[in-house]
mmCIF file of C-alpha atoms and ligand atoms in Angstrom:
data_model
loop_
_atom_site.group_PDB
_atom_site.id
_atom_site.type_symbol
_atom_site.label_atom_id
_atom_site.label_comp_id
_atom_site.label_asym_id
_atom_site.label_seq_id
_atom_site.Cartn_x
_atom_site.Cartn_y
_atom_site.Cartn_z
ATOM 1 C CA MET N 1 0.000 0.000 0.000
ATOM 2 C CA ILE N 2 1.220 3.486 -0.849
ATOM 3 C CA ALA N 3 0.385 6.523 1.290
ATOM 4 C CA LEU N 4 1.242 10.123 0.471
ATOM 5 C CA ILE N 5 1.863 12.438 3.406
ATOM 6 C CA TRP N 6 2.374 16.176 3.182
ATOM 7 C CA ALA N 7 1.466 19.595 4.571
ATOM 8 C CA GLN N 8 0.201 22.430 2.411
ATOM 9 C CA ASP N 9 -1.014 25.974 2.844
ATOM 10 C CA GLN N 10 -4.266 27.393 1.461
ATOM 11 C CA ASN N 11 -2.688 27.763 -1.980
ATOM 12 C CA GLY N 12 -1.213 24.264 -2.053
ATOM 13 C CA LEU N 13 2.282 25.546 -1.292
ATOM 14 C CA ILE N 14 4.577 22.848 0.143
ATOM 15 C CA GLY N 15 8.165 24.090 -0.214
ATOM 16 C CA ALA N 16 10.431 27.112 -0.055
ATOM 17 C CA ASN N 17 14.068 27.025 -1.071
ATOM 18 C CA GLY N 18 14.405 23.291 -0.420
ATOM 19 C CA GLN N 19 12.721 23.414 2.978
ATOM 20 C CA LEU N 20 9.232 23.564 4.478
ATOM 21 C CA PRO N 21 7.831 27.119 4.420
ATOM 22 C CA TRP N 22 6.708 26.876 8.086
ATOM 23 C CA HIS N 23 7.490 25.255 11.393
ATOM 24 C CA LEU N 24 4.442 23.421 12.709
ATOM 25 C CA SER N 25 5.450 21.092 15.526
ATOM 26 C CA ALA N 26 2.061 19.316 15.634
ATOM 27 C CA ASP N 27 2.542 18.387 11.982
ATOM 28 C CA LEU N 28 6.064 17.078 12.592
ATOM 29 C CA LYS N 29 4.723 14.948 15.459
ATOM 30 C CA ARG N 30 1.946 13.527 13.292
ATOM 31 C CA PHE N 31 4.448 12.830 10.505
ATOM 32 C CA LYS N 32 6.698 10.979 12.939
ATOM 33 C CA ARG N 33 3.851 9.004 14.536
ATOM 34 C CA LEU N 34 2.520 7.832 11.166
ATOM 35 C CA THR N 35 5.781 7.094 9.374
ATOM 36 C CA LEU N 36 7.873 5.570 12.184
ATOM 37 C CA ASN N 37 9.035 2.022 11.334
ATOM 38 C CA HIS N 38 7.716 2.273 7.774
ATOM 39 C CA PRO N 39 9.742 2.812 4.588
ATOM 40 C CA VAL N 40 9.804 6.461 3.493
ATOM 41 C CA VAL N 41 10.325 7.300 -0.185
ATOM 42 C CA MET N 42 11.375 10.775 -1.262
ATOM 43 C CA GLY N 43 12.792 12.695 -4.171
ATOM 44 C CA ARG N 44 16.452 13.531 -4.366
ATOM 45 C CA LYS N 45 15.728 17.230 -3.678
ATOM 46 C CA THR N 46 13.669 16.546 -0.546
ATOM 47 C CA PHE N 47 16.409 14.302 0.824
ATOM 48 C CA ALA N 48 18.970 17.036 0.103
ATOM 49 C CA GLY N 49 17.017 19.302 2.472
ATOM 50 C CA PHE N 50 17.441 16.890 5.401
ATOM 51 C CA LYS N 51 20.377 17.102 7.795
ATOM 52 C CA ARG N 52 20.391 13.300 8.071
ATOM 53 C CA PRO N 53 18.220 10.318 7.116
ATOM 54 C CA LEU N 54 14.989 10.008 9.106
ATOM 55 C CA PRO N 55 15.717 7.643 12.012
ATOM 56 C CA HIS N 56 13.887 4.327 12.533
ATOM 57 C CA ARG N 57 12.646 4.324 8.956
ATOM 58 C CA GLN N 58 14.150 2.814 5.806
ATOM 59 C CA ASN N 59 14.961 5.928 3.786
ATOM 60 C CA ILE N 60 14.655 5.492 0.021
ATOM 61 C CA VAL N 61 15.669 8.242 -2.397
ATOM 62 C CA LEU N 62 14.299 8.417 -5.925
ATOM 63 C CA SER N 63 16.729 9.774 -8.498
ATOM 64 C CA ARG N 64 17.274 8.942 -12.157
ATOM 65 C CA GLN N 65 21.007 9.496 -11.705
ATOM 66 C CA THR N 66 22.888 6.219 -11.696
ATOM 67 C CA GLN N 67 25.778 7.528 -9.604
ATOM 68 C CA LEU N 68 24.381 9.163 -6.508
ATOM 69 C CA ALA N 69 26.344 9.666 -3.303
ATOM 70 C CA LEU N 70 24.088 8.690 -0.397
ATOM 71 C CA PRO N 71 24.724 7.554 3.179
ATOM 72 C CA THR N 72 25.187 3.767 3.274
ATOM 73 C CA ASP N 73 21.908 3.167 5.118
ATOM 74 C CA VAL N 74 19.898 5.033 2.469
ATOM 75 C CA GLN N 75 18.509 3.096 -0.478
ATOM 76 C CA HIS N 76 18.441 4.480 -4.026
ATOM 77 C CA TRP N 77 15.675 3.742 -6.512
ATOM 78 C CA THR N 78 16.011 5.023 -10.066
ATOM 79 C CA SER N 79 12.392 4.597 -11.129
ATOM 80 C CA LEU N 80 8.836 4.120 -9.909
ATOM 81 C CA ALA N 81 9.059 0.528 -11.135
ATOM 82 C CA GLU N 82 11.145 -0.197 -8.038
ATOM 83 C CA LEU N 83 8.414 1.275 -5.834
ATOM 84 C CA THR N 84 5.656 -0.780 -7.454
ATOM 85 C CA ALA N 85 7.825 -3.919 -7.315
ATOM 86 C CA TYR N 86 8.394 -3.303 -3.600
ATOM 87 C CA THR N 87 4.700 -2.857 -2.819
ATOM 88 C CA THR N 88 3.857 -6.000 -4.806
ATOM 89 C CA ALA N 89 6.453 -7.952 -2.832
ATOM 90 C CA HIS N 90 5.308 -6.449 0.511
ATOM 91 C CA PRO N 91 1.509 -6.203 0.233
ATOM 92 C CA ASP N 92 1.008 -5.685 3.994
ATOM 93 C CA GLU N 93 3.527 -2.850 4.293
ATOM 94 C CA VAL N 94 2.511 0.806 4.162
ATOM 95 C CA VAL N 95 5.104 2.744 2.178
ATOM 96 C CA PHE N 96 5.005 6.463 2.880
ATOM 97 C CA VAL N 97 5.849 8.748 0.002
ATOM 98 C CA ILE N 98 6.956 11.963 1.664
ATOM 99 C CA GLY N 99 7.590 14.320 -1.269
ATOM 100 C CA GLY N 100 8.390 16.570 -2.858
ATOM 101 C CA ALA N 101 6.127 17.881 -5.595
ATOM 102 C CA GLN N 102 7.747 15.978 -8.467
ATOM 103 C CA VAL N 103 7.573 12.683 -6.636
ATOM 104 C CA PHE N 104 4.005 13.308 -5.410
ATOM 105 C CA ALA N 105 2.922 13.985 -9.003
ATOM 106 C CA ALA N 106 4.553 10.787 -10.244
ATOM 107 C CA VAL N 107 3.225 8.550 -7.452
ATOM 108 C CA LEU N 108 -0.298 9.985 -7.074
ATOM 109 C CA PRO N 109 -1.881 7.536 -9.604
ATOM 110 C CA TYR N 110 -0.563 4.605 -7.522
ATOM 111 C CA ALA N 111 -1.511 5.991 -4.100
ATOM 112 C CA ASP N 112 -4.069 4.266 -1.866
ATOM 113 C CA ARG N 113 -4.164 6.780 1.009
ATOM 114 C CA LEU N 114 -3.510 10.473 1.518
ATOM 115 C CA TYR N 115 -2.473 12.102 4.790
ATOM 116 C CA ARG N 116 -2.787 15.837 4.256
ATOM 117 C CA THR N 117 -2.142 18.626 6.714
ATOM 118 C CA GLN N 118 -4.103 21.637 5.545
ATOM 119 C CA ILE N 119 -2.660 24.809 7.040
ATOM 120 C CA ASN N 120 -5.113 27.711 7.095
ATOM 121 C CA GLY N 121 -2.705 30.440 6.077
ATOM 122 C CA THR N 122 -0.703 31.640 3.109
ATOM 123 C CA PHE N 123 3.084 31.431 3.005
ATOM 124 C CA THR N 124 5.814 32.316 0.521
ATOM 125 C CA GLY N 125 7.642 29.646 -1.425
ATOM 126 C CA ASP N 126 8.425 27.986 -4.737
ATOM 127 C CA THR N 127 6.978 24.447 -4.727
ATOM 128 C CA TRP N 128 3.313 23.449 -4.874
ATOM 129 C CA MET N 129 1.390 20.210 -4.495
ATOM 130 C CA PRO N 130 0.209 18.843 -7.837
ATOM 131 C CA ALA N 131 -3.544 19.085 -8.485
ATOM 132 C CA ILE N 132 -5.538 16.294 -6.864
ATOM 133 C CA ASP N 133 -9.040 15.318 -7.998
ATOM 134 C CA TYR N 134 -10.648 14.878 -4.586
ATOM 135 C CA SER N 135 -13.770 13.330 -6.142
ATOM 136 C CA GLU N 136 -11.592 10.195 -6.347
ATOM 137 C CA TRP N 137 -10.925 10.291 -2.603
ATOM 138 C CA GLN N 138 -13.035 9.629 0.467
ATOM 139 C CA LEU N 139 -12.319 11.753 3.540
ATOM 140 C CA THR N 140 -12.109 9.229 6.393
ATOM 141 C CA ALA N 141 -10.879 11.413 9.262
ATOM 142 C CA GLN N 142 -10.501 15.121 9.926
ATOM 143 C CA THR N 143 -8.846 16.545 13.030
ATOM 144 C CA PRO N 144 -8.636 20.326 13.452
ATOM 145 C CA GLY N 145 -5.937 22.008 15.513
ATOM 146 C CA VAL N 146 -4.359 25.331 16.454
ATOM 147 C CA SER N 147 -0.607 25.915 16.511
ATOM 148 C CA ASP N 148 1.185 27.249 19.578
ATOM 149 C CA ALA N 149 3.020 29.786 17.388
ATOM 150 C CA ASP N 150 2.468 33.520 17.661
ATOM 151 C CA PRO N 151 0.380 34.420 15.720
ATOM 152 C CA ALA N 152 -1.423 31.078 15.987
ATOM 153 C CA VAL N 153 -2.407 29.284 12.817
ATOM 154 C CA THR N 154 -5.213 26.769 12.485
ATOM 155 C CA TYR N 155 -4.786 23.552 10.575
ATOM 156 C CA SER N 156 -6.536 20.291 9.862
ATOM 157 C CA PHE N 157 -5.221 16.744 9.604
ATOM 158 C CA ASP N 158 -7.191 15.162 6.767
ATOM 159 C CA ASP N 159 -7.024 11.450 5.939
ATOM 160 C CA PHE N 160 -8.332 10.076 2.655
ATOM 161 C CA THR N 161 -8.646 6.655 1.048
ATOM 162 C CA ARG N 162 -9.113 6.140 -2.658
ATOM 163 C CA ARG N 163 -12.761 5.561 -3.543
ATOM 164 C CA LYS N 164 -13.525 2.195 -5.069
ATOM 165 C CA ILE N 165 -14.762 2.375 -8.651
ATOM 166 C CA GLY N 166 -18.538 2.886 -8.690
ATOM 167 C CA LYS N 167 -18.801 4.168 -5.083
HETATM 168 N N1 NAP V 201 5.190 20.366 2.713
HETATM 169 C C1 NAP V 201 5.532 19.087 2.625
HETATM 170 O O1 NAP V 201 4.869 18.223 3.188
HETATM 171 C C2 NAP V 201 6.743 18.695 1.844
HETATM 172 C C3 NAP V 201 7.098 17.347 1.742
HETATM 173 C C4 NAP V 201 8.252 17.021 1.020
HETATM 174 C C5 NAP V 201 8.978 18.008 0.388
HETATM 175 N N2 NAP V 201 8.593 19.286 0.505
HETATM 176 C C6 NAP V 201 9.336 20.363 -0.164
HETATM 177 O O2 NAP V 201 9.297 20.142 -1.569
HETATM 178 C C7 NAP V 201 10.482 20.707 -2.149
HETATM 179 C C8 NAP V 201 11.160 19.658 -3.024
HETATM 180 O O3 NAP V 201 10.248 19.190 -4.006
HETATM 181 P P1 NAP V 201 10.685 19.057 -5.554
HETATM 182 O O4 NAP V 201 9.447 18.750 -6.324
HETATM 183 O O5 NAP V 201 11.483 20.268 -5.941
HETATM 184 O O6 NAP V 201 11.702 17.838 -5.572
HETATM 185 P P2 NAP V 201 11.578 16.288 -5.131
HETATM 186 O O7 NAP V 201 10.300 15.700 -5.649
HETATM 187 O O8 NAP V 201 11.884 16.151 -3.690
HETATM 188 O O9 NAP V 201 12.829 15.669 -5.909
HETATM 189 C C9 NAP V 201 12.882 15.749 -7.312
HETATM 190 C C10 NAP V 201 13.910 14.769 -7.812
HETATM 191 O O10 NAP V 201 13.486 13.434 -7.517
HETATM 192 C C11 NAP V 201 13.870 12.574 -8.578
HETATM 193 N N3 NAP V 201 12.664 12.029 -9.195
HETATM 194 C C12 NAP V 201 11.444 12.614 -9.318
HETATM 195 N N4 NAP V 201 10.591 11.793 -9.947
HETATM 196 C C13 NAP V 201 11.280 10.657 -10.205
HETATM 197 C C14 NAP V 201 10.944 9.433 -10.853
HETATM 198 N N5 NAP V 201 9.704 9.210 -11.355
HETATM 199 N N6 NAP V 201 11.888 8.463 -10.972
HETATM 200 C C15 NAP V 201 13.132 8.672 -10.471
HETATM 201 N N7 NAP V 201 13.503 9.814 -9.849
HETATM 202 C C16 NAP V 201 12.590 10.787 -9.740
HETATM 203 C C17 NAP V 201 14.652 13.425 -9.553
HETATM 204 O O11 NAP V 201 16.005 13.348 -9.109
HETATM 205 P P3 NAP V 201 17.254 13.489 -10.148
HETATM 206 O O12 NAP V 201 17.178 14.886 -10.674
HETATM 207 O O13 NAP V 201 18.446 13.222 -9.287
HETATM 208 O O14 NAP V 201 17.014 12.431 -11.205
HETATM 209 C C18 NAP V 201 14.097 14.810 -9.319
HETATM 210 O O15 NAP V 201 14.951 15.863 -9.693
HETATM 211 C C19 NAP V 201 11.334 21.171 -0.984
HETATM 212 O O16 NAP V 201 11.116 22.533 -0.753
HETATM 213 C C20 NAP V 201 10.797 20.368 0.189
HETATM 214 O O17 NAP V 201 11.008 20.998 1.438
HETATM 215 C C21 NAP V 201 7.499 19.658 1.214
#
């Protein structure tokens, strides 16, 4: 099973200069709680924005480059075929695809679940979530929250599963 997980602002913004445009600790906690002990797949640019691989998760970096210098504990996949082969071989595993925009766009057709954090504000940045047709998705859980930042920002944790054909 493939799950996408991301946070976006009201305009679908997700990135700024290789980083997240905000600091929202509740979102980081949710990300950790959901992804811990699961494989996490990310684009080469998202991984470049990390100080180190995410602990207690198999980190997998997508890049079409054949020679890519990565820490020894980080896996390298050169195509989505490796992702689909992995999910076929591990049908009970939830693989979290954690961004960025290019990788979300490529993986969206294969995704079974979405974990979206909708931040009710507008930020400045350079990377946006690809368009998602939410008529294909069923909202299964929605949890609102308020940040402890000043000024406070409200957000919502929204979980979706892909609708079955005909439902
Ligand atoms: N708000 C959030 O939740 C969130 C989550 C994650 C990331 N982000 C932000 O998003 C931004 C980065 O996103 P991005 O779209 O610029 O880059 P990205 O998706 O992280 O990485 C793009 C790179 O991934 C590789 N790639 C993409 N599709 C591939 C495919 N089908 N097969 C093989 N390799 C593939 C390519 O690497 P090569 O060029 O090496 O071939 C491509 O240049 C950053 O600002 C980051 O902080 C935000």
